[in-house]
PDB file of C-alpha atoms in Angstrom:
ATOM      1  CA  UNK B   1      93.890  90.749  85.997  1.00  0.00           C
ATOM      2  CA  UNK B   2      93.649  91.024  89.668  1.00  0.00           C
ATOM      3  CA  UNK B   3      96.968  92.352  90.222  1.00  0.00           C
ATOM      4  CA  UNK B   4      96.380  95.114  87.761  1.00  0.00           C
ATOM      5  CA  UNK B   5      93.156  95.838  89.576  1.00  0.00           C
ATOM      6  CA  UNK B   6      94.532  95.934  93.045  1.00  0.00           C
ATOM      7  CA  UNK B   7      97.026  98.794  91.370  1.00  0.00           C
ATOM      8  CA  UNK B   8      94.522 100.975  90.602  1.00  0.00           C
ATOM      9  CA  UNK B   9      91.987 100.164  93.446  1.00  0.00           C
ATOM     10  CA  UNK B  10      94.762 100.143  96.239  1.00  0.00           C
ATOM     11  CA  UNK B  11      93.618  97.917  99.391  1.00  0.00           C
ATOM     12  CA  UNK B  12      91.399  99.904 101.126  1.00  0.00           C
ATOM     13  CA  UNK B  13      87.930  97.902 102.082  1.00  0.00           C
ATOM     14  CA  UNK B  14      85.948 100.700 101.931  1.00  0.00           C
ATOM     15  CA  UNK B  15      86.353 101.628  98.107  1.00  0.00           C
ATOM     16  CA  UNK B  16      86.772  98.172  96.668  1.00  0.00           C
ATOM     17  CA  UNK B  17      83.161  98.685  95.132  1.00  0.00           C
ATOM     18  CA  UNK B  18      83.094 102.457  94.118  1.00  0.00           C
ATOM     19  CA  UNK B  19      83.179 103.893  90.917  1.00  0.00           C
ATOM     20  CA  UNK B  20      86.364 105.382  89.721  1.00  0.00           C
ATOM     21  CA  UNK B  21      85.200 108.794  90.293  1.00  0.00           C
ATOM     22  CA  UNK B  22      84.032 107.827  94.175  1.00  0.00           C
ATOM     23  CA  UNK B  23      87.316 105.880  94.754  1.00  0.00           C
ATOM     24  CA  UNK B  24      89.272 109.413  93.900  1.00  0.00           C
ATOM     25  CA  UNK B  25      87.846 111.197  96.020  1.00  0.00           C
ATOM     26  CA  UNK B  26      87.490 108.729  98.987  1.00  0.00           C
ATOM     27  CA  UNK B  27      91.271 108.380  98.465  1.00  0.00           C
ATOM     28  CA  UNK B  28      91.761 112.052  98.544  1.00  0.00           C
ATOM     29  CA  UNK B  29      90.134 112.447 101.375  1.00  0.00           C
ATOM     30  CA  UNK B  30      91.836 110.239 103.268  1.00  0.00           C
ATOM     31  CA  UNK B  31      95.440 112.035 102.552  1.00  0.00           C
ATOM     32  CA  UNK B  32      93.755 114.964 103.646  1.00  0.00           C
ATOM     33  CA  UNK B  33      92.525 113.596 106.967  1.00  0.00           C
ATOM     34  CA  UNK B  34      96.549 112.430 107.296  1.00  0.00           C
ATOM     35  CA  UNK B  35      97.635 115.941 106.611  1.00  0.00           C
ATOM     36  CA  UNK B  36      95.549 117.753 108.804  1.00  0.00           C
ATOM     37  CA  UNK B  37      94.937 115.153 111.894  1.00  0.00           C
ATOM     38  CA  UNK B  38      98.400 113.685 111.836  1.00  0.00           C
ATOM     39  CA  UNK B  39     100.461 116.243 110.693  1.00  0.00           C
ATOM     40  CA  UNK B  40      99.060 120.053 110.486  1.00  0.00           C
ATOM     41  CA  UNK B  41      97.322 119.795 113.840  1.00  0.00           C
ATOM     42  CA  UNK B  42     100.223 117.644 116.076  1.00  0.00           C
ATOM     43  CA  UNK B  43     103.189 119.482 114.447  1.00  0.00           C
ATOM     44  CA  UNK B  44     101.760 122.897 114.276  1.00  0.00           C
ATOM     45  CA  UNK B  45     102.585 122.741 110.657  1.00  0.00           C
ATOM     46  CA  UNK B  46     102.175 126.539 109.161  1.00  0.00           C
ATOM     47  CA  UNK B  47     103.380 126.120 105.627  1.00  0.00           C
ATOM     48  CA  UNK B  48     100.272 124.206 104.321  1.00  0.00           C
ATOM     49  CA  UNK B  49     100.847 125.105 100.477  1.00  0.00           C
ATOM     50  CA  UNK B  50     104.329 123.368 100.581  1.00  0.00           C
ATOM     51  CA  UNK B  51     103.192 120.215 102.673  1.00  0.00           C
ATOM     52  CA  UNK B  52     100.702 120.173  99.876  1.00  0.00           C
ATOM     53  CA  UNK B  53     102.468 119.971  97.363  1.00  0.00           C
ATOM     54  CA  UNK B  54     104.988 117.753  98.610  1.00  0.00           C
ATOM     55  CA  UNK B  55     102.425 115.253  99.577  1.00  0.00           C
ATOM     56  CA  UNK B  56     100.854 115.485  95.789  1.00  0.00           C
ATOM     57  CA  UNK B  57     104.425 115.330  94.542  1.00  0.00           C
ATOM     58  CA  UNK B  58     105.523 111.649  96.251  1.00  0.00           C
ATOM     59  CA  UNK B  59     102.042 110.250  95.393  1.00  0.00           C
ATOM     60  CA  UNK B  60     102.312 111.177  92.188  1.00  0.00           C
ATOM     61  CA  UNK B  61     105.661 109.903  91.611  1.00  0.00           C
ATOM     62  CA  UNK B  62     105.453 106.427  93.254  1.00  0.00           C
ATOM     63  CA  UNK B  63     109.030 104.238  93.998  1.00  0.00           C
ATOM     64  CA  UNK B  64     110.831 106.934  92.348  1.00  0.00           C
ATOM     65  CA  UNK B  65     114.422 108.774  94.093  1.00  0.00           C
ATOM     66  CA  UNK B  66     114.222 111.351  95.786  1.00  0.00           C
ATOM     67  CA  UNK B  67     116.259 114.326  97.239  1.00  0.00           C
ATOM     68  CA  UNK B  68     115.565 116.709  99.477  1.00  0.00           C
ATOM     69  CA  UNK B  69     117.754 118.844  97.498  1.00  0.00           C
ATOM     70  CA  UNK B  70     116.148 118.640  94.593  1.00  0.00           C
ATOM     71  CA  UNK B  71     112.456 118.936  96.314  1.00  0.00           C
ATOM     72  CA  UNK B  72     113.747 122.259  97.701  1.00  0.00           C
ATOM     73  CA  UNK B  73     114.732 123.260  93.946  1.00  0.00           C
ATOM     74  CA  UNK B  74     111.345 122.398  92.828  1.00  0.00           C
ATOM     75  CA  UNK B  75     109.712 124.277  95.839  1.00  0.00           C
ATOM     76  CA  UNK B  76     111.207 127.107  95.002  1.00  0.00           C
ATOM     77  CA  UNK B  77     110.303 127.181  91.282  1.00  0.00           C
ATOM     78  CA  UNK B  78     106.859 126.846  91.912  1.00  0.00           C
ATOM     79  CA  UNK B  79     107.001 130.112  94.080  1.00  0.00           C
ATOM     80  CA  UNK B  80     106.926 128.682  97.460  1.00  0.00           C
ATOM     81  CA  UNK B  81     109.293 129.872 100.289  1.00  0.00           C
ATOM     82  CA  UNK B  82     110.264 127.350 102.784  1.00  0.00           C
ATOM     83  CA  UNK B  83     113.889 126.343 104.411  1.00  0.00           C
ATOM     84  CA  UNK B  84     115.433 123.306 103.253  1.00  0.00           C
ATOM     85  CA  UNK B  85     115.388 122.055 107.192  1.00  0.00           C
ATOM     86  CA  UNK B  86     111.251 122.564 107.194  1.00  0.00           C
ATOM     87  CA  UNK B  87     110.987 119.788 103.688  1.00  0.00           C
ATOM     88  CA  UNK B  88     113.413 117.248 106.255  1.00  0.00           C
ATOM     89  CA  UNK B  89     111.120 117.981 109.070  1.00  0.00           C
ATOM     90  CA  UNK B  90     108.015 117.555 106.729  1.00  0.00           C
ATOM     91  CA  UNK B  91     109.673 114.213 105.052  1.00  0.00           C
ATOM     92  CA  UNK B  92     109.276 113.047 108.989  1.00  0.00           C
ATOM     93  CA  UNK B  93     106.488 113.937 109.798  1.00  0.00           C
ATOM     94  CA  UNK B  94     104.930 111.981 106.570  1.00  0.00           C
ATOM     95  CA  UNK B  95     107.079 108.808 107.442  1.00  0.00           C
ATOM     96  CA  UNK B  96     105.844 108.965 111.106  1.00  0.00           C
ATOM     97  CA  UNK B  97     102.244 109.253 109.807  1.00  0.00           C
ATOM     98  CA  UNK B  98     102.954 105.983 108.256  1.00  0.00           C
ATOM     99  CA  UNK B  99     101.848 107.709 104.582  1.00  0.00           C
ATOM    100  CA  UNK B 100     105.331 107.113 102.798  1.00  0.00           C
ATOM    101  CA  UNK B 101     108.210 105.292 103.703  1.00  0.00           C
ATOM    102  CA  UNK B 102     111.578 106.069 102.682  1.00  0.00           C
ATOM    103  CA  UNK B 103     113.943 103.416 101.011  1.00  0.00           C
ATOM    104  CA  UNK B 104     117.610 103.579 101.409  1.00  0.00           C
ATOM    105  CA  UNK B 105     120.499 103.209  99.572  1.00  0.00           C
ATOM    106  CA  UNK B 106     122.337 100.097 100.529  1.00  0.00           C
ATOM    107  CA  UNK B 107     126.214 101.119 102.067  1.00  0.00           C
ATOM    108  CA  UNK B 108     128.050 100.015 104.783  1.00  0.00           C
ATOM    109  CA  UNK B 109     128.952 103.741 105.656  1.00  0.00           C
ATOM    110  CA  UNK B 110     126.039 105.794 107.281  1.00  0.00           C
ATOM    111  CA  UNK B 111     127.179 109.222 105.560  1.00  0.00           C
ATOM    112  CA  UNK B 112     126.729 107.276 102.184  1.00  0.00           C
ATOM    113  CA  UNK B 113     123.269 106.621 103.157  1.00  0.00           C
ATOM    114  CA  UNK B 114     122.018 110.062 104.197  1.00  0.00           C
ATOM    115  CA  UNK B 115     123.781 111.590 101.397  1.00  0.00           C
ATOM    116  CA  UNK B 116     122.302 109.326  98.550  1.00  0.00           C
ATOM    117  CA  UNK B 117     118.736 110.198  97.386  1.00  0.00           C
ATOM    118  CA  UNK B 118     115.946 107.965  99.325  1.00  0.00           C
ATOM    119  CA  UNK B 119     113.420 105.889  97.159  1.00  0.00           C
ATOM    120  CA  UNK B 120     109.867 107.015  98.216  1.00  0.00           C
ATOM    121  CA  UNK B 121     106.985 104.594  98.748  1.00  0.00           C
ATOM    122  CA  UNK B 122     103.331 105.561  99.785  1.00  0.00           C
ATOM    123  CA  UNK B 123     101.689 103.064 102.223  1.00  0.00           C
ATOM    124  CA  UNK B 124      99.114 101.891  99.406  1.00  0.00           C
ATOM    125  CA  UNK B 125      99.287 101.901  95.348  1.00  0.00           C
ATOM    126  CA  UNK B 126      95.140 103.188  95.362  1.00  0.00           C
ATOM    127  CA  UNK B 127      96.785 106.253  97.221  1.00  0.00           C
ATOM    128  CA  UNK B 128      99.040 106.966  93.980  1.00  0.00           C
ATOM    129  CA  UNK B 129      96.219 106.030  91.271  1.00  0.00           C
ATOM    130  CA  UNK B 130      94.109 108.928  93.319  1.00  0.00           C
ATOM    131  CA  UNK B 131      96.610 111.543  92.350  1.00  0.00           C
ATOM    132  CA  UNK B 132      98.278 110.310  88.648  1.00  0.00           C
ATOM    133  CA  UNK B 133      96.619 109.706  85.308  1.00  0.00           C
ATOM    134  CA  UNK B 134      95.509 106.734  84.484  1.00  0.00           C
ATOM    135  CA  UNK B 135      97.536 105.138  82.102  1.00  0.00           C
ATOM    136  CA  UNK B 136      99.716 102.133  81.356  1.00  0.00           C
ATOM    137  CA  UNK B 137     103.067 103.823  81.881  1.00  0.00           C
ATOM    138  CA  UNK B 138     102.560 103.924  85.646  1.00  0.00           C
ATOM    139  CA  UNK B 139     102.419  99.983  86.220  1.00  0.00           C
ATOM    140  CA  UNK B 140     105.923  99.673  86.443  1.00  0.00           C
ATOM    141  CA  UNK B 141     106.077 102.344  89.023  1.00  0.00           C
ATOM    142  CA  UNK B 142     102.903 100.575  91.039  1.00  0.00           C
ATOM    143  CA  UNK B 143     104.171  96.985  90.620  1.00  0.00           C
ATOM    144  CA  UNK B 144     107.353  97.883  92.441  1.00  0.00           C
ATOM    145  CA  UNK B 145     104.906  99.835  95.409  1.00  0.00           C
ATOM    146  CA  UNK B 146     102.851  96.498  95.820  1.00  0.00           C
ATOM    147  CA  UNK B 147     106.044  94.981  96.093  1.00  0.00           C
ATOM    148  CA  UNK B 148     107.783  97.240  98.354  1.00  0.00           C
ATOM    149  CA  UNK B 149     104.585  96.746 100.569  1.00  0.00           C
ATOM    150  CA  UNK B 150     104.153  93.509 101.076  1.00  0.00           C
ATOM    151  CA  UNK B 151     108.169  93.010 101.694  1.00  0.00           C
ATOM    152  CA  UNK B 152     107.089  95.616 104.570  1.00  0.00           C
ATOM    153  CA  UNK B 153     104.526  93.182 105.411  1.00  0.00           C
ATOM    154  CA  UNK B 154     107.062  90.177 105.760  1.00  0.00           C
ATOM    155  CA  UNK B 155     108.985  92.053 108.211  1.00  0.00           C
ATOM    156  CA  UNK B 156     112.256  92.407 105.911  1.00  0.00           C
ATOM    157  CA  UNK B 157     114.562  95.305 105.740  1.00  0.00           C
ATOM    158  CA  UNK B 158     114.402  97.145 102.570  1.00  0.00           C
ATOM    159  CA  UNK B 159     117.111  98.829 100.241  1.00  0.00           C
ATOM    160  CA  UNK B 160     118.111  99.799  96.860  1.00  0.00           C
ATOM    161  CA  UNK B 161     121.385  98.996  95.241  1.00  0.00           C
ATOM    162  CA  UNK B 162     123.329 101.127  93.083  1.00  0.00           C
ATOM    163  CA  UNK B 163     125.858  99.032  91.858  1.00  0.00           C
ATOM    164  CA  UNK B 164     129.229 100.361  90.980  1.00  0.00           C
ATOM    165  CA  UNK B 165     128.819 100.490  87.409  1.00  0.00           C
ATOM    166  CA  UNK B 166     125.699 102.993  87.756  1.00  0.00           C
ATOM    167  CA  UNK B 167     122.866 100.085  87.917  1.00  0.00           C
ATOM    168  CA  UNK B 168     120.359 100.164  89.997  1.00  0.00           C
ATOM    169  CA  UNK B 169     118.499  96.854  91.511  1.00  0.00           C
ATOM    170  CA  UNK B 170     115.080  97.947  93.111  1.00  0.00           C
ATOM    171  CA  UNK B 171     115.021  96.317  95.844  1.00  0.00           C
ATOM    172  CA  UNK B 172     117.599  94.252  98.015  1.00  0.00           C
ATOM    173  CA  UNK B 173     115.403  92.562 100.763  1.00  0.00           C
ATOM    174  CA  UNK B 174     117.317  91.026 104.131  1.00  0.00           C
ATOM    175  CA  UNK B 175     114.841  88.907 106.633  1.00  0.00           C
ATOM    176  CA  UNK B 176     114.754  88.243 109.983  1.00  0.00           C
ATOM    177  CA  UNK B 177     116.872  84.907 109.465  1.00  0.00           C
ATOM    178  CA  UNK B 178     119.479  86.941 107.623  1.00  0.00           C
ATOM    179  CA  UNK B 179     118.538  85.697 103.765  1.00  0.00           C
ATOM    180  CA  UNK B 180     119.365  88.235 101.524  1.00  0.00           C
ATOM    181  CA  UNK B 181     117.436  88.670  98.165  1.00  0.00           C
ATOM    182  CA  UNK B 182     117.859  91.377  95.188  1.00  0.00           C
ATOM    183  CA  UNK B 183     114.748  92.101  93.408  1.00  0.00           C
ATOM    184  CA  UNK B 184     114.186  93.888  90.050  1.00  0.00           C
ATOM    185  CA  UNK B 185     110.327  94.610  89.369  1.00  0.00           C
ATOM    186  CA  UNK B 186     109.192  95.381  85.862  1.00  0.00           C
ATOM    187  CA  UNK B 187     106.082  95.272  83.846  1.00  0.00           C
ATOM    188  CA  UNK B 188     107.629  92.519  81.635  1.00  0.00           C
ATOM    189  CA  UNK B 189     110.830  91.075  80.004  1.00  0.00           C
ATOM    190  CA  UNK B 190     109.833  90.251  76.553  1.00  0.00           C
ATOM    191  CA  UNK B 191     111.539  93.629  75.299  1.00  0.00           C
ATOM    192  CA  UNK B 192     114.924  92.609  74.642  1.00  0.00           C
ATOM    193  CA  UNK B 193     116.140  96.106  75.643  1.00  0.00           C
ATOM    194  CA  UNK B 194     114.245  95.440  79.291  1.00  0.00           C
ATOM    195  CA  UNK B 195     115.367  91.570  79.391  1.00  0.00           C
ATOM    196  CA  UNK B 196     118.966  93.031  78.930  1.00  0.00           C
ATOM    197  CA  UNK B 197     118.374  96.145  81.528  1.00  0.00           C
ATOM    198  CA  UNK B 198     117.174  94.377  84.510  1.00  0.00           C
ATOM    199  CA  UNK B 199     119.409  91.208  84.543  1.00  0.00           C
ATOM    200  CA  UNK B 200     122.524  93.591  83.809  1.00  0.00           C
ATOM    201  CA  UNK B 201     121.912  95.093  87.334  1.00  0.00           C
ATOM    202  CA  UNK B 202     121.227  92.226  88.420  1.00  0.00           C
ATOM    203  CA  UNK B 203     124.841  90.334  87.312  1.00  0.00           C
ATOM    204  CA  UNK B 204     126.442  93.404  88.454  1.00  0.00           C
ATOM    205  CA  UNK B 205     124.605  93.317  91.989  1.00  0.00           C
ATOM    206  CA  UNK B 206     125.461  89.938  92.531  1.00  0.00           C
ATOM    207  CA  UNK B 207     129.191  90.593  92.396  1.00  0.00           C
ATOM    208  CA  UNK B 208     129.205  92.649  95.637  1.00  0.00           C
ATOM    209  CA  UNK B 209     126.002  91.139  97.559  1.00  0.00           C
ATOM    210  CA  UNK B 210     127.084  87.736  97.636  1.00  0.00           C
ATOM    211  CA  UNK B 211     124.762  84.755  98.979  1.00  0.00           C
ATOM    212  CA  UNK B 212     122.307  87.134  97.686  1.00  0.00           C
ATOM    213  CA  UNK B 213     118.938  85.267  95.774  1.00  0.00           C
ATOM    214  CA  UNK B 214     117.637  86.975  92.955  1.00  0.00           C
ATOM    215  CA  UNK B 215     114.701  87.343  91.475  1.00  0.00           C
ATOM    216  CA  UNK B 216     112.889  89.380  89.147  1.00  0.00           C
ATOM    217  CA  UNK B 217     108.945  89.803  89.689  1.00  0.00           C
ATOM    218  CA  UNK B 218     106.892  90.951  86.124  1.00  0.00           C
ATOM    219  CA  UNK B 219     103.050  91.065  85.694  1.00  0.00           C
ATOM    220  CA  UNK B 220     103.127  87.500  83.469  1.00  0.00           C
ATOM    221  CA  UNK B 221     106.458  86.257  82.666  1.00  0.00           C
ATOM    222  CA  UNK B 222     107.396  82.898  84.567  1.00  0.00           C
ATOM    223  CA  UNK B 223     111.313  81.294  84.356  1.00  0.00           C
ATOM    224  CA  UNK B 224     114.353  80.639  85.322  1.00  0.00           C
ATOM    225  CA  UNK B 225     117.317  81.935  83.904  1.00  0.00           C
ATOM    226  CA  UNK B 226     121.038  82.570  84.868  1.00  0.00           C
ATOM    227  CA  UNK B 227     123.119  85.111  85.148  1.00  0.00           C
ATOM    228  CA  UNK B 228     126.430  84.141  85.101  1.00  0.00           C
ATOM    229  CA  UNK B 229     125.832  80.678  86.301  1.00  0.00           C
ATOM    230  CA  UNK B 230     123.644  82.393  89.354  1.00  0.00           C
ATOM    231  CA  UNK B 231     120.271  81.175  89.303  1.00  0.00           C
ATOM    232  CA  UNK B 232     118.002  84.152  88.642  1.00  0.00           C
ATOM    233  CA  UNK B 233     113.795  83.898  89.899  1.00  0.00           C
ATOM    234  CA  UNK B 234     111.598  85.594  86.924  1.00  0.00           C
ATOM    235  CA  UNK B 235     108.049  85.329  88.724  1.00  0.00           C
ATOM    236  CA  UNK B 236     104.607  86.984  88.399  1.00  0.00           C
ATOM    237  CA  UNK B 237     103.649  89.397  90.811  1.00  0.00           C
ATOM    238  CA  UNK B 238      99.895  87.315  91.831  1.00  0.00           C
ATOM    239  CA  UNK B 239     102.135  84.205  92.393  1.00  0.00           C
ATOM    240  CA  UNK B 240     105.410  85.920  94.060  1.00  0.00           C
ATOM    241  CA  UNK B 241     102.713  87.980  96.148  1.00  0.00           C
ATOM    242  CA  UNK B 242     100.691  84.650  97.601  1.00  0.00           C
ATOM    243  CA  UNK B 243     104.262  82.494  97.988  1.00  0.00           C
ATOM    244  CA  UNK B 244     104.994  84.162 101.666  1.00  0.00           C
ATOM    245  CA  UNK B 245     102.803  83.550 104.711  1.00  0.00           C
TER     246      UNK B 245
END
């Protein structure tokens, strides 16, 4: 499975042919050039142990929400010392590096959006596979990384939607000619209990992003279905990744 593959591998020429053991560490090194090129040396960054391990921390936890907040919490139990205003400055510094990207919460009000936790998305999925353990319960969190990335790539403005029921939709996607798409991104919907999960958030999102297409993008399953009566996209990730050009 190619799409499986490019998870692991990430997009980098250079270690499409390397062992696993090569790719790590090729991978590695290239966050480390980032850190210290980009980051230590043009900021004058002094806390390396902290940039550290919040650089380790957002690769290693791919697409997922994040606070600052709760980053400084974690900081702190792990015996570092830093101000919360350094982690902000740091966050920055990482986005303007072009490493990670943050993902916003989708509100009309802009103190909503600063307030609400950011979702988190490294530049490439090999970056993530350098610094987690291989295994299967990462795909979901890699799927949704390739597909954050290539929305990225087709120049659309990325969100997430909390609906107000509690549901979250990964990804609401609005393009340059003002189409507006919600997209849920999961390994697969045969489990009833994910089948149910995703196209609840879904039906809920719909209510308050009207006009809104939606589509859910798995690693096999193909269909359409409908929630109520809206058309919903279910789509594997090789074909929904090749549709665009």
């Amino acid at each position: 499975n190619r799409v499986l593959s490019y998870l692991q591998v990430g997009g980098f020429p250079e270690t499409q042919k390397l062992s696993r053991f090569e790719r790590v560490r090729v991978l590695q090194d290239y966050v480390n050039a980032v850190i210290f090129r980009d980051i230590v040396e043009r900021h004058g960054v002094e806390n390396l142990p902290v940039l550290r391990y919040m650089v380790h921390r957002l690769l290693g936890s791919p697409a997922r929400l994040m606070s600052v907040h709760k980053l400084f919490n974690e900081v702190k139990s792990q015996g570092y010392r830093c101000a919360k205003g350094t982690l902000y400055a740091y966050l920055e510094y990482l986005h303007d590096s072009f490493l990670l990207f943050p993902v916003p919460i989708h509100a009309a009000s802009a103190r909503v959006r600063m307030s609400n936790p950011q979702k988190i998305c490294p530049v490439d999925p090999g970056l993530c596979a350098a610094f987690l353990a291989a295994g299967p319960e990462h795909v979901g969190s890699l799927l949704e990384l390739a597909v954050y990335t290539e929305l990225r790539r087709r120049n659309q403005v990325v969100e997430y939607v909390v609906t107000d029921q509690g549901y979250e939709v990964d990804f609401l996607a609005t393009g340059p000619d003002g189409e507006v798409e919600l997209i849920q991104v999961c390994q697969s919907l045969v489990e009833r209990n994910a089948r149910e999960r995703e196209l609840r958030a879904l039906r809920e999102a719909i209510k308050t992003v009207r006009h809104a297409k939606a589509t859910v993008v798995t690693l096999a399953d193909e269909e359409t279905t409908r929630v109520d009566g809206h058309p919903v996209r279910v789509i594997p990730a090789w074909k929904w990744l090749l549709a665009w050009e």
